Amino acid sequence: MINKIFSSYRTMYILLFVLATAAAIATFLENDYGNNFAREYVYTSLWYQVIFLLSVINMVVIFVKAKVKLLRPGPIFHFAIIIILLGAFVTHNFGIDGLMHIRQGDQSNSVIVGNQHIETPFSIKLNKFELKRYPGSEAPSEFSSDVIVFEKNGDSFRTNIYMNNTLTYKGYKFFQSSYDTDEKGTILSVNKDPGVELTYIGYALLFLGLLLTVFDRKSRLRFLIRKIKKMPIATVLLPLMIMGGAQENYAQKAEYSEYIEAYIVDHRDNSKELAADFGKLIVQGPTGRMKPLDTQNKEVLNKLTGKSTWNGMNANQVILGMFSRPNIWKNVNIIKVKTPRLRKLLGVPSTQKYLSFADFFEDGKYRLTKETNAANQLNPSRRGTYERDLLQVDELLNVAFMSYRGMLLKIFPKPNDDKETWVDMPTMFMKLDNESLTRDTETLLDLIYSRKYTEAIPFIKIIQDYQNKEGKNVIPTQKKVEVELWYNGSALFVKLFIAYLLLGFFLLIYSLVSMFYNRLINTKITFGINLIVLILFLTHAFGIGIRWYIGGYAPISNTYETMIYIAFSSVLAGVVFFRRSAIALGASLIMAGTFIFAAWLGEINPQITSLVPVLKSYWLSIHVSVITASYGFFGVSAILGFITLIIFILRSKKRTHLDSHIKNITYINEITLIIGIILLTIGNFLGAIWANESWGRYWGWDPKETWTYIAIIVYTLVIHLRLFKGIFSYYLFALFSLISYYTILMTYFGVNFYLSGMHSYATGDPVPIPNWVYHSIAIITTISILAYQNRKLKIEE
């Protein structure tokens, strides 16, 4: 009896469903009662661990009963999950996870773990704690501990501990976690993990198994690809992934005084020519790259607003105004705040998404000092979505402050400087002994202040001449500057994304018509599609070439460039190898569209200042990129599920040919789900590596990572639905693939805009669920009911 229960797929479904449901409920409990409450009663509770154990037993029994060969990709990554859970069990029950507090000049060997004190076999002395802050702000830019490690026999060595640079010694890892408010003491996160080898072996096997699934000829994925190659009509639906990138237009209603409103209108209409010349000045960026100021101004505006223009002004106009008339621009709603809870704290309507710099100050005092200090004091692994958003807003204020002061404008080369250093505007006035340059720059500022924009243009030319003279060793050529300015204005890759979107819409409409009338795709249409794809490919190659020319190196050095290159490789494969296969060509377009969209998302929040120290990690960039790519595949799956339900409604005894299309779309749907869950799983565990290497913990049960975990379980259930021969139907698969996307929406939007903005039952006034959620549920419910009536018409295999 017990063997029968544990070898049942129904048992697997029940156990995974309980794990996902309990975790979902726990995220809401955490929002109201805190992370410790959710951990105690759900995440680390005995009953939840028992469910994990039963799930492992269920998996093992199913594999043994089915006599599965362990060296196949499927068994490898399933077996890897068991190893990962075993490593987590060892870490949780036998590891040490605590804090060590050391005052400057003192030494300690005591680790606080809960209410216990554990002594290490060596002691650590804090020589000096150093904290660097952003200019004009209390927010920390980076902090580090200069320490000496003393052995009991008198041996010692000196080292530095800071974010992403840990001290590993005798099985212990020390991470820079926090610090004392007087900045004379450090708080180190201490970790001793006997399960790390098991866990990393599990990760390696998991990645290996999932990747081998793509290439194994006997895998379910390759089986489905062979199926749909024989049915080409519906395969053109695949490029719909790019439909997921619809942007939201925010309507900003700001109340200005008449003077400020008049200034904004005048500045917008009359500063264009001056702003264009201003953008042609060369600036030394944070990493030392010499680039047109136009490039940096776009990055700053994107950082502050998430947009490339504001109120009809381009980035050069906005930044020109911010440093020339800071008192006005401090009252302009230009700082984007995502969290409703933070908006309420500041006393603005919860629907107002843009705030002014002045909104964050009262009587000259920063209104978020208490909250940001508390967030900074938290161990990074303990920070929730609200705390992270709070720190992000704090960084935006730093960027705005530096823009008002001209501290980002490193446009003045230091004469005869061996390091070729360029300084910002305040430094130029204070330290450069050049009366002529100082006088001309002051005149420029006075003219801009007085809104005499045309008269100010010659003084921009004077600064350009100074740059060419004193910075001639590092300044880019005029041709390269012109090319970069053209590239900035072209929005080339954004247009590529739009092109993929339009192509997807065309293919959707045409394929639906072809299915309904049972017609093959016209050869001229196929030729036209191939021609468009070729043009897009050549445009893509041209864009990469332009970036190569501008940067002077192969454009694969950062996350954005790598993702653009992956998209290029995908289209290259389609054009060269798969141009005769609609399914393969469609798949290559999907991959390209997904990665361009994900890369574009990354450009919304560029790095202007130093990131929060823990975010300076290569693993973080890869983790986010891979997970974001998976969202595109799941979006395609949801659309395919919706289309399948529509076709079910259209089915009748006179349209039996639609059955073959339902089968074909279902095969494609399952392919997108398999690829999506491979990306989501790999991305999730890459995030665990980042977290462990940054602060010594793989998993913190943060709401966003918890909902990623829930999404993995839910899509695992959908993919395995086919194992229930008496229950599985094309209708159910389509329905579940559609509604499962709500877990992705909750992960990507809900955690940020709902959980982080909710308030406890004690305070009341919860943030309402957006109307589009109710509307989408109503539409899906209606379509599902109508399709349900035709679900029993059998589709022959």
mmCIF file of C-alpha atoms in Angstrom, residues 276-277 279-282 292 461 464-465 467-468 474-486 549:
data_model
loop_
_atom_site.group_PDB
_atom_site.id
_atom_site.type_symbol
_atom_site.label_atom_id
_atom_site.label_comp_id
_atom_site.label_asym_id
_atom_site.label_seq_id
_atom_site.Cartn_x
_atom_site.Cartn_y
_atom_site.Cartn_z
ATOM 1 C CA ALA A 276 22.727 69.307 -28.835
ATOM 2 C CA ASP A 277 26.131 71.025 -28.628
ATOM 3 C CA GLY A 279 25.816 66.579 -25.650
ATOM 4 C CA LYS A 280 28.809 66.672 -28.017
ATOM 5 C CA LEU A 281 31.219 67.509 -25.196
ATOM 6 C CA ILE A 282 33.406 64.602 -24.086
ATOM 7 C CA PRO A 292 30.084 61.974 -25.640
ATOM 8 C CA LYS A 461 32.753 75.689 -28.185
ATOM 9 C CA GLN A 464 35.413 71.906 -26.572
ATOM 10 C CA ASP A 465 38.599 73.702 -27.570
ATOM 11 C CA GLN A 467 39.154 69.549 -24.158
ATOM 12 C CA ASN A 468 40.905 69.136 -27.503
ATOM 13 C CA VAL A 474 42.580 60.393 -24.663
ATOM 14 C CA ILE A 475 39.830 62.262 -26.482
ATOM 15 C CA PRO A 476 38.026 60.178 -29.164
ATOM 16 C CA THR A 477 38.262 61.164 -32.803
ATOM 17 C CA GLN A 478 35.571 63.437 -34.189
ATOM 18 C CA LYS A 479 34.342 60.658 -36.472
ATOM 19 C CA LYS A 480 33.956 58.243 -33.580
ATOM 20 C CA VAL A 481 32.049 60.861 -31.593
ATOM 21 C CA GLU A 482 29.694 61.468 -34.516
ATOM 22 C CA VAL A 483 29.093 57.731 -34.941
ATOM 23 C CA GLU A 484 28.291 57.323 -31.236
ATOM 24 C CA LEU A 485 25.923 60.289 -31.327
ATOM 25 C CA TRP A 486 24.164 58.749 -34.325
ATOM 26 C CA TYR A 549 33.853 50.568 -33.552
#
